[in-house]
Amino acid sequence: MAELRHSSSLGGRSSSSPLRGGGGGDEDSSSPHVYDHSPNGGDDEDGRPRHPSRDRDRPIWSVPGFHSLFPFLGDDPRVSPQKNKISLLLILILAVASLISVYGIINHLNAPYLCKKDGIVLNCPHVKESPSPWENPLSATTSWKPCAERRIGGVSDLLPENETNGYVFIHAEGGLNQQRIAICNAVAVAKIMNATLILPVLKQDQIWKDQTKFEDIFDVDHFIDYLKDDVRIVRDIPDWFTDKAELFSSIRRTVKNIPKYAAAQFYIDNVLPRIKEKKIMALKPFVDRLGYDNVPQEINRLRCRVNYHALKFLPEIEQMADSLVARMRNRTGNPNPYMALHLRFEKGMVGLSFCDFVGTREEKARMAEYRQKEWPRRFKNGSHLWQLALQKRKEGRCPLEPGEVAVILRAMGYPKETQIYVASGQVYGGQNRMAPLRNMFPNLVTKEDLAGKEELASFRKHVTSLAALDFLVCLKSDVFVMTHGGNFAKLIIGARRYMGHRQKSIKPDKGLMSKSFGDPYMGWATFVEDVVVTHQTRTGLPEETFPNYDLWENPLTPCMCKA
């Protein structure tokens, strides 16, 4: 048990307190005297009183009390010109430093709250952490706002339909969220080439066996209308094109050589000429076929416009999701916050990860057979897998087990009574694997626990409809926690950032956590400290983008503006 491994009996880490500056003793309360060499004290040498104008012309160091403030100047600066120059230089430096400090403070107050990458470390400006584990720091909520929505009253720059360069058609493959990304990219590619986009077809692969159509999951009318000033979109292949069934099988009308993360210029140089020639072209495959850093910023902003504004689920899906959210918030009879947990620990994910997880010999043998069958080239003879598994765990590339998630959440301060919505497929290992998480957080529910069979019956017709319900309930949660990568978690975190960084989105540092889990001598207090410190800046705060950063997880730079 992971919880027993961090028993408090082992004690916490002994930490030294910050060094205190040496006092050096109190200074004498009496100020140094300004020496007066005249025999009459307050009179001139001829006995006449001093003239007030002459006092005004005295140098600053002769003013009474000056040496109390600057004792390093000596008894009389007039005796040492060199000292005078040094002291004036020091005063000048202090003045410049003060101006710089004031400017820095003003600049910091006016600058948006932004975390910056330093290698693999994320450094954020110091803020006073909220005492509640349910909230992000307040200063992170007021600096950025979404700005990818369509222009109200703007003038469309689209050409008439008969003057566009041709038609583009794609298959959006994979699960719901991979399809969502493909649709956003398809709109962007059509804009780059000034082509008309045919409504994408949702095509599931061997894992997602489903026959969902675009109109079964998304609001088509809203999609077309919202983007009418950006891209021309039609519902179906034009009637004049007679080879509809052969569109994707025809070599003459399919572009297959598009590299991953292709630049905008690639489409202009290689795809656009073929579209102009054939008038209608299919792009296959189309997964991740458009880059982020090698396209204009307005194209990235258009992708955000599609993702966050144009792609809306059908009203019945939105209504059912709202009902599930309301039930999560009122499960105890009183309004309460809830956490959404995307638990990626299905058999396929465990097998594909090639990581090692605690289990019986029989369980390990069955997993080895499964991996050899599904991924024979990677499995080989299996002799190298143990070393590979250790390396992947150190690098944080292994999914978190349910028990590990439970210990991390408890260390973050979430109590046993926390209401948790679980978005997950069939967990590998079943109830035995889920037992540690359920024991530590018994208020663990899924959509099947919140809704009756009759309520979900209409959504079971399409796998993507059920995935859409999970997506919306996670999106609207008070805290979202991911356990492994993937498009689902990536799009959730990005959307919550786009809404203003107010909602907490926890992305565990699996690499550092693996080291803590593997230390049998670490006490619970030390583990708690490590978890809290490690995840202070891993809660969906504004983060500076960098080359090849995923737009879907962090839409900050192209799609958000300073509030």
XYZ file of C-alpha atoms in Angstrom:
563
model
C 0.000 0.000 0.000
C 1.346 3.359 -1.041
C -0.228 5.033 1.959
C 1.586 2.746 4.383
C 4.840 3.416 2.618
C 4.664 7.041 3.691
C 3.929 6.316 7.336
C 4.359 9.291 9.597
C 6.352 7.125 11.984
C 9.338 7.585 9.721
C 9.342 11.279 10.496
C 9.598 14.311 8.306
C 12.489 15.976 6.683
C 14.544 18.171 9.015
C 14.862 21.570 7.436
C 16.990 24.447 8.542
C 15.357 27.792 9.037
C 16.427 30.751 6.891
C 19.542 32.526 8.055
C 18.929 35.637 10.077
C 20.948 38.715 9.300
C 23.405 39.858 11.982
C 22.244 42.821 13.956
C 25.624 44.394 14.613
C 24.323 46.276 17.686
C 22.330 49.478 17.988
C 23.835 52.644 16.692
C 24.651 55.546 19.028
C 21.611 57.765 19.405
C 23.748 60.911 19.212
C 24.569 62.230 15.769
C 28.172 63.040 14.788
C 29.008 66.712 15.155
C 29.690 68.994 12.216
C 33.034 70.483 13.160
C 33.191 74.248 13.434
C 36.768 75.613 13.469
C 35.814 79.239 14.051
C 36.608 80.490 17.588
C 33.271 82.251 17.914
C 31.251 79.143 17.083
C 28.262 80.732 15.331
C 30.133 83.929 14.140
C 32.558 84.603 11.308
C 36.210 85.222 11.984
C 35.635 88.989 12.375
C 32.937 88.360 14.944
C 29.972 89.165 12.691
C 27.048 86.758 12.584
C 26.859 84.381 9.678
C 24.655 85.436 6.789
C 21.671 83.168 6.053
C 22.425 83.172 2.327
C 25.836 81.733 3.039
C 24.181 78.879 4.946
C 22.108 78.140 1.909
C 25.263 77.914 -0.184
C 26.904 75.373 2.103
C 27.595 71.925 0.592
C 25.223 69.131 1.586
C 27.749 67.330 3.751
C 28.036 70.383 6.054
C 24.334 70.270 6.935
C 23.857 69.212 10.577
C 22.814 65.557 10.861
C 24.096 64.607 7.391
C 26.780 62.330 8.860
C 24.166 60.605 10.992
C 22.634 59.322 7.775
C 25.918 58.717 5.955
C 28.559 57.956 8.611
C 30.847 56.369 6.028
C 31.754 59.846 4.744
C 34.109 60.498 7.610
C 34.384 63.486 9.894
C 34.711 66.185 7.274
C 34.463 65.488 3.552
C 36.268 68.709 2.734
C 39.417 67.210 4.147
C 39.334 64.309 1.643
C 38.190 65.169 -1.906
C 38.569 61.533 -2.905
C 36.052 60.568 -0.243
C 33.685 63.196 -1.542
C 33.736 61.702 -5.034
C 33.162 58.197 -3.721
C 30.284 59.306 -1.512
C 28.632 61.225 -4.321
C 29.023 58.207 -6.578
C 27.384 55.990 -3.934
C 24.519 58.443 -3.538
C 24.042 58.471 -7.309
C 24.013 54.670 -7.428
C 21.453 54.535 -4.634
C 19.251 57.036 -6.451
C 19.425 55.071 -9.719
C 18.703 51.814 -7.868
C 15.663 53.383 -6.244
C 14.332 54.537 -9.597
C 14.857 51.073 -11.062
C 13.072 49.481 -8.094
C 10.099 51.829 -8.435
C 9.943 51.144 -12.172
C 10.147 47.394 -11.540
C 7.306 47.516 -9.039
C 5.097 49.541 -11.386
C 5.962 47.253 -14.299
C 5.185 44.149 -12.232
C 1.807 45.526 -11.222
C 0.932 46.318 -14.827
C 2.379 43.132 -16.340
C 0.177 40.067 -16.798
C 0.708 37.179 -14.417
C 2.835 34.797 -16.454
C 4.860 31.719 -15.658
C 8.032 31.160 -17.668
C 9.954 28.029 -18.560
C 13.519 27.603 -17.356
C 14.497 24.337 -18.989
C 12.006 21.820 -17.639
C 11.210 23.966 -14.574
C 8.259 26.340 -14.552
C 8.980 29.562 -12.623
C 6.024 31.714 -11.621
C 5.901 35.139 -9.951
C 5.436 34.883 -6.209
C 1.815 35.011 -5.159
C 0.021 34.356 -1.923
C -1.432 30.889 -2.302
C -5.120 30.496 -1.670
C -5.788 28.599 1.553
C -8.368 26.464 -0.268
C -7.217 23.494 -2.389
C -10.140 24.249 -4.709
C -8.887 27.596 -6.017
C -6.045 28.910 -8.105
C -4.127 31.934 -6.803
C -6.340 35.013 -7.219
C -3.732 37.025 -9.098
C -3.769 34.446 -11.878
C -7.431 35.096 -12.615
C -7.352 38.734 -13.656
C -4.580 39.008 -16.226
C -5.755 37.201 -19.368
C -9.022 36.989 -21.253
C -10.105 35.004 -24.331
C -9.909 36.943 -27.582
C -10.393 34.404 -30.379
C -14.132 34.953 -30.777
C -15.450 36.176 -34.099
C -15.514 39.860 -34.937
C -18.908 41.409 -34.285
C -19.974 43.480 -37.256
C -16.807 42.619 -39.156
C -16.657 42.566 -42.929
C -16.183 39.150 -44.486
C -13.207 38.797 -46.827
C -14.483 35.565 -48.395
C -14.791 35.284 -52.130
C -18.026 34.000 -53.719
C -18.337 30.209 -53.706
C -17.654 29.924 -57.429
C -14.417 31.900 -57.002
C -12.749 29.791 -54.288
C -9.826 27.585 -55.266
C -11.739 24.315 -54.875
C -13.047 21.905 -52.241
C -11.231 20.179 -49.374
C -12.515 16.983 -47.775
C -11.097 15.132 -44.752
C -11.866 12.158 -42.521
C -11.573 13.038 -38.819
C -10.288 9.780 -37.342
C -9.887 8.470 -33.804
C -11.857 9.301 -30.683
C -13.907 12.409 -29.972
C -11.030 14.681 -29.019
C -8.739 13.589 -31.830
C -11.640 14.283 -34.184
C -12.103 17.703 -32.616
C -8.472 18.631 -33.307
C -8.753 17.362 -36.891
C -11.829 19.536 -37.497
C -10.038 22.634 -36.186
C -7.064 21.886 -38.430
C -9.323 21.304 -41.443
C -10.876 24.760 -41.078
C -7.402 26.299 -40.778
C -6.110 24.467 -43.872
C -9.145 25.572 -45.904
C -8.461 29.158 -44.851
C -4.784 28.911 -45.790
C -5.666 27.763 -49.319
C -8.851 29.874 -49.706
C -10.771 26.665 -50.358
C -14.294 25.557 -49.501
C -14.455 22.979 -46.706
C -16.817 20.040 -47.028
C -18.210 19.114 -43.605
C -15.715 16.568 -42.212
C -16.737 12.953 -41.805
C -16.155 11.390 -38.377
C -14.444 8.082 -38.954
C -13.650 5.809 -36.009
C -10.658 3.507 -36.117
C -10.517 -0.105 -34.897
C -10.559 0.945 -31.223
C -13.447 3.436 -31.484
C -15.917 1.297 -33.417
C -18.785 3.705 -33.961
C -20.788 5.202 -36.801
C -21.289 8.701 -35.404
C -21.848 11.494 -37.899
C -20.888 15.137 -37.413
C -24.519 16.105 -36.913
C -24.960 13.369 -34.259
C -22.582 15.127 -31.888
C -22.083 18.759 -32.973
C -24.458 21.612 -33.822
C -23.877 21.910 -37.581
C -25.900 25.095 -38.092
C -23.971 26.936 -35.379
C -20.658 25.601 -36.744
C -21.268 26.892 -40.267
C -22.830 30.183 -39.200
C -20.148 31.078 -36.653
C -17.355 30.620 -39.221
C -19.168 32.196 -42.166
C -16.795 35.193 -42.231
C -13.674 33.016 -42.058
C -14.192 29.905 -44.195
C -16.869 28.761 -46.603
C -18.296 25.428 -45.376
C -20.792 23.172 -47.179
C -22.641 20.187 -45.739
C -21.903 17.690 -48.494
C -19.872 16.984 -51.588
C -21.185 19.077 -54.525
C -23.784 17.384 -56.754
C -21.683 17.916 -59.849
C -19.052 15.542 -58.446
C -20.218 12.049 -59.405
C -17.431 9.930 -57.853
C -18.390 10.472 -54.195
C -17.833 6.866 -53.143
C -14.396 6.794 -54.729
C -13.172 10.129 -53.417
C -10.816 8.666 -50.800
C -9.816 5.669 -52.893
C -8.976 7.660 -56.004
C -5.245 8.319 -56.195
C -5.876 11.232 -58.521
C -8.006 13.026 -55.933
C -6.224 12.186 -52.675
C -3.192 13.940 -51.196
C -1.282 11.415 -49.075
C 2.189 12.899 -48.734
C 1.482 15.581 -46.131
C 4.093 15.385 -43.332
C 3.189 15.700 -39.679
C 3.026 19.275 -38.370
C 3.369 20.663 -41.888
C 3.854 24.388 -42.387
C 1.260 26.647 -43.965
C 3.629 27.156 -46.893
C 3.646 23.409 -47.572
C -0.077 23.505 -48.321
C 0.314 26.544 -50.541
C 3.194 24.996 -52.519
C 2.099 21.356 -52.729
C -1.628 20.956 -52.085
C -3.138 24.139 -53.500
C -1.974 23.511 -57.104
C -3.670 20.095 -57.104
C -6.892 21.557 -55.723
C -6.907 24.220 -58.431
C -6.419 21.499 -61.029
C -8.894 18.872 -59.753
C -11.339 21.272 -57.997
C -11.916 18.777 -55.180
C -9.287 16.891 -53.162
C -9.309 14.596 -50.132
C -6.510 14.834 -47.573
C -5.517 11.498 -46.044
C -4.308 10.900 -43.413
C -5.031 14.134 -41.554
C -3.986 13.517 -37.938
C -1.612 16.290 -36.764
C -1.013 17.475 -40.324
C -0.662 21.169 -39.390
C 2.061 22.705 -37.230
C 1.876 25.445 -34.608
C 4.998 27.602 -34.987
C 5.146 27.500 -38.785
C 1.726 29.012 -39.460
C 0.566 32.648 -39.138
C -0.775 33.694 -35.751
C -4.184 34.509 -37.229
C -4.432 30.868 -38.346
C -3.732 29.667 -34.806
C -6.318 32.141 -33.561
C -8.800 30.720 -36.067
C -8.178 27.216 -34.719
C -9.024 28.498 -31.231
C -12.158 30.136 -32.624
C -13.255 26.776 -34.000
C -12.364 24.844 -30.843
C -13.803 27.177 -28.209
C -16.646 28.910 -30.042
C -17.759 27.172 -33.249
C -17.711 23.525 -32.111
C -20.723 23.205 -29.816
C -22.255 19.920 -28.755
C -25.918 19.307 -29.469
C -28.343 20.909 -26.970
C -29.433 17.532 -25.570
C -25.798 16.668 -24.763
C -25.235 20.045 -23.104
C -28.439 19.672 -21.053
C -27.574 16.167 -19.848
C -24.071 17.305 -18.887
C -25.514 20.248 -16.928
C -27.789 17.830 -15.099
C -24.825 15.609 -14.165
C -22.878 18.652 -12.925
C -25.824 19.766 -10.768
C -26.106 16.293 -9.269
C -22.388 16.248 -8.475
C -22.662 19.570 -6.655
C -25.679 18.484 -4.580
C -24.900 14.871 -3.718
C -24.621 15.699 -0.006
C -27.770 17.805 0.088
C -25.730 20.999 0.284
C -23.863 22.777 -2.518
C -20.304 21.470 -2.639
C -17.368 21.614 -5.048
C -16.329 18.508 -6.923
C -13.228 17.151 -8.558
C -13.093 15.504 -11.991
C -10.482 12.783 -12.385
C -9.429 11.560 -15.820
C -8.093 8.142 -14.871
C -6.190 6.648 -17.807
C -5.509 3.117 -16.672
C -7.287 0.979 -19.250
C -5.770 -2.281 -20.477
C -4.797 -0.763 -23.809
C -3.049 2.200 -22.151
C -1.221 -0.032 -19.655
C -0.090 -2.344 -22.438
C 0.973 0.426 -24.802
C 2.964 2.169 -22.075
C 5.263 -0.876 -21.675
C 5.610 0.104 -18.011
C 5.765 -2.385 -15.158
C 3.008 -2.391 -12.525
C 2.742 -4.386 -9.337
C 0.758 -7.574 -9.864
C 0.793 -11.359 -9.647
C 2.905 -13.568 -11.870
C -0.194 -14.696 -13.732
C -1.197 -11.084 -14.349
C 2.259 -10.184 -15.654
C 2.264 -13.244 -17.930
C -1.123 -12.331 -19.406
C 0.036 -8.748 -20.005
C 3.193 -10.028 -21.751
C 1.059 -12.164 -24.068
C -1.209 -9.202 -24.783
C 1.729 -6.944 -25.623
C 3.351 -9.544 -27.829
C 0.110 -9.940 -29.758
C -0.683 -6.222 -30.155
C 2.837 -4.769 -30.550
C 5.116 -7.613 -31.716
C 7.852 -5.338 -33.076
C 8.206 -3.423 -29.813
C 7.865 -6.509 -27.652
C 10.526 -8.573 -29.465
C 11.406 -11.305 -26.939
C 10.559 -9.225 -23.878
C 14.055 -9.385 -22.360
C 14.642 -5.641 -22.624
C 11.315 -4.551 -21.181
C 12.271 -4.437 -17.480
C 15.075 -1.949 -18.045
C 12.859 0.027 -20.425
C 10.065 0.117 -17.844
C 12.374 1.506 -15.143
C 13.664 4.207 -17.456
C 10.151 5.233 -18.559
C 9.000 5.497 -14.939
C 11.943 7.751 -14.025
C 11.116 9.970 -16.982
C 7.472 10.252 -15.915
C 6.096 8.418 -18.949
C 4.083 5.796 -17.064
C 0.381 6.180 -16.189
C -0.334 6.757 -12.510
C -2.003 3.846 -10.756
C -5.279 4.564 -8.909
C -3.542 4.030 -5.550
C -0.788 6.487 -6.448
C -3.385 9.076 -7.447
C -5.120 8.633 -4.087
C -1.929 9.265 -2.104
C -1.051 12.365 -4.149
C -4.516 13.871 -3.711
C -4.480 13.238 0.026
C -1.047 14.902 0.257
C -2.464 17.929 -1.567
C -4.973 18.375 1.221
C -8.145 16.904 -0.256
C -10.173 15.239 2.524
C -11.825 11.847 2.514
C -15.223 13.469 1.885
C -14.136 14.955 -1.483
C -16.691 14.380 -4.252
C -14.871 12.919 -7.280
C -16.267 12.342 -10.766
C -14.260 9.678 -12.609
C -13.965 9.840 -16.395
C -12.419 6.569 -17.428
C -12.765 3.447 -19.475
C -12.638 -0.022 -17.937
C -9.810 0.175 -15.387
C -7.160 -2.501 -15.789
C -7.321 -4.842 -12.794
C -10.934 -3.938 -12.032
C -12.127 -3.354 -8.474
C -8.917 -4.719 -6.941
C -6.896 -2.022 -8.662
C -9.450 0.659 -7.755
C -9.688 -0.381 -4.080
C -6.944 1.951 -2.691
C -8.470 4.985 -4.419
C -11.996 4.101 -3.360
C -10.954 3.424 0.242
C -9.312 6.830 0.571
C -12.051 8.666 -1.366
C -15.324 6.735 -1.031
C -17.387 9.476 -2.772
C -16.222 8.264 -6.160
C -18.842 8.249 -8.938
C -19.202 7.928 -12.710
C -21.936 9.101 -15.059
C -23.547 5.664 -14.702
C -23.868 6.285 -10.951
C -25.427 9.708 -11.445
C -27.902 8.870 -14.202
C -30.300 5.986 -14.781
C -30.092 3.564 -17.677
C -33.081 5.189 -19.337
C -31.453 8.625 -19.235
C -28.258 7.369 -20.864
C -29.955 5.020 -23.340
C -30.145 7.593 -26.139
C -26.463 8.479 -25.668
C -25.279 4.866 -25.832
C -26.049 4.791 -29.534
C -22.798 6.666 -30.112
C -19.585 6.214 -28.159
C -18.647 9.815 -28.836
C -21.842 11.036 -27.140
C -20.812 9.362 -23.887
C -17.307 10.807 -24.278
C -18.872 14.251 -24.788
C -20.716 13.942 -21.457
C -17.451 13.129 -19.672
C -15.769 16.020 -21.462
C -18.336 18.586 -20.320
C -18.569 17.360 -16.715
C -14.770 17.500 -16.442
C -14.664 20.905 -18.113
C -17.098 22.400 -15.586
C -15.553 20.840 -12.471
C -13.964 22.922 -9.713
C -10.723 20.944 -9.964
C -9.606 18.747 -12.863
C -6.899 16.121 -12.367
C -5.247 14.199 -15.171
C -3.183 11.064 -14.611
C -1.614 10.590 -18.049
C -1.320 12.410 -21.352
C -3.778 12.360 -24.225
C -6.038 14.602 -26.239
C -8.867 14.503 -23.673
C -6.816 15.969 -20.813
C -4.966 18.311 -23.164
C -8.159 19.872 -24.506
C -9.733 20.117 -21.040
C -6.720 21.938 -19.578
C -6.502 24.235 -22.614
C -10.204 25.123 -22.437
C -10.020 25.859 -18.707
C -7.007 28.090 -19.345
C -8.873 29.840 -22.142
C -11.718 30.625 -19.750
C -9.333 32.754 -17.672
C -7.187 30.339 -15.622
C -9.688 30.524 -12.777
C -10.275 26.786 -12.595
C -7.600 24.576 -11.124
C -6.210 21.909 -13.478
C -3.661 19.636 -11.816
C -1.044 17.955 -13.971
C 0.986 15.642 -11.710
C 4.752 15.525 -12.122
C 4.976 11.769 -12.601
C 8.764 11.738 -12.819
C 9.333 13.370 -9.434
C 6.479 11.410 -7.878
C 8.041 8.128 -8.995
C 11.176 9.001 -7.040
C 9.136 9.726 -3.920
C 7.110 6.536 -4.262
C 10.344 4.589 -4.649
C 11.927 5.964 -1.453
C 11.076 3.572 1.443
C 12.630 5.924 4.016
C 10.600 9.015 3.144
C 8.183 10.053 5.882
C 4.665 11.278 5.254
C 5.437 14.883 6.257
C 8.322 14.990 3.793
C 6.192 13.461 1.055
C 3.448 16.035 1.642
C 5.992 18.840 1.403
C 7.378 17.437 -1.852
C 3.917 17.096 -3.390
C 2.805 20.610 -2.417
C 6.008 22.329 -3.548
C 6.212 20.332 -6.780
C 2.659 21.138 -7.843
C 2.389 24.808 -6.866
C 2.833 25.822 -10.503
C 1.190 22.771 -12.131
C -2.393 23.960 -11.718
C -3.190 25.487 -15.114
C -1.670 28.912 -14.487
C -0.803 31.255 -17.393
C 2.296 29.794 -18.975
C 4.522 31.261 -21.644
C 4.493 29.304 -24.884
C 7.670 28.053 -26.495
C 8.556 26.406 -29.847
C 6.575 23.233 -30.579
C 4.326 23.794 -27.569
C 0.896 22.249 -28.054
C -1.696 24.907 -28.886
C -4.519 22.778 -27.511
C -3.029 22.600 -24.011
C -1.865 26.208 -23.844
C -3.736 28.711 -26.051
C -2.279 31.719 -24.218
C -0.145 33.613 -26.721
C -2.166 33.462 -29.961
C -5.672 33.199 -28.513
C -5.738 35.284 -25.313
C -5.179 38.949 -24.550
C -4.147 40.881 -21.473
C -7.217 41.807 -19.466
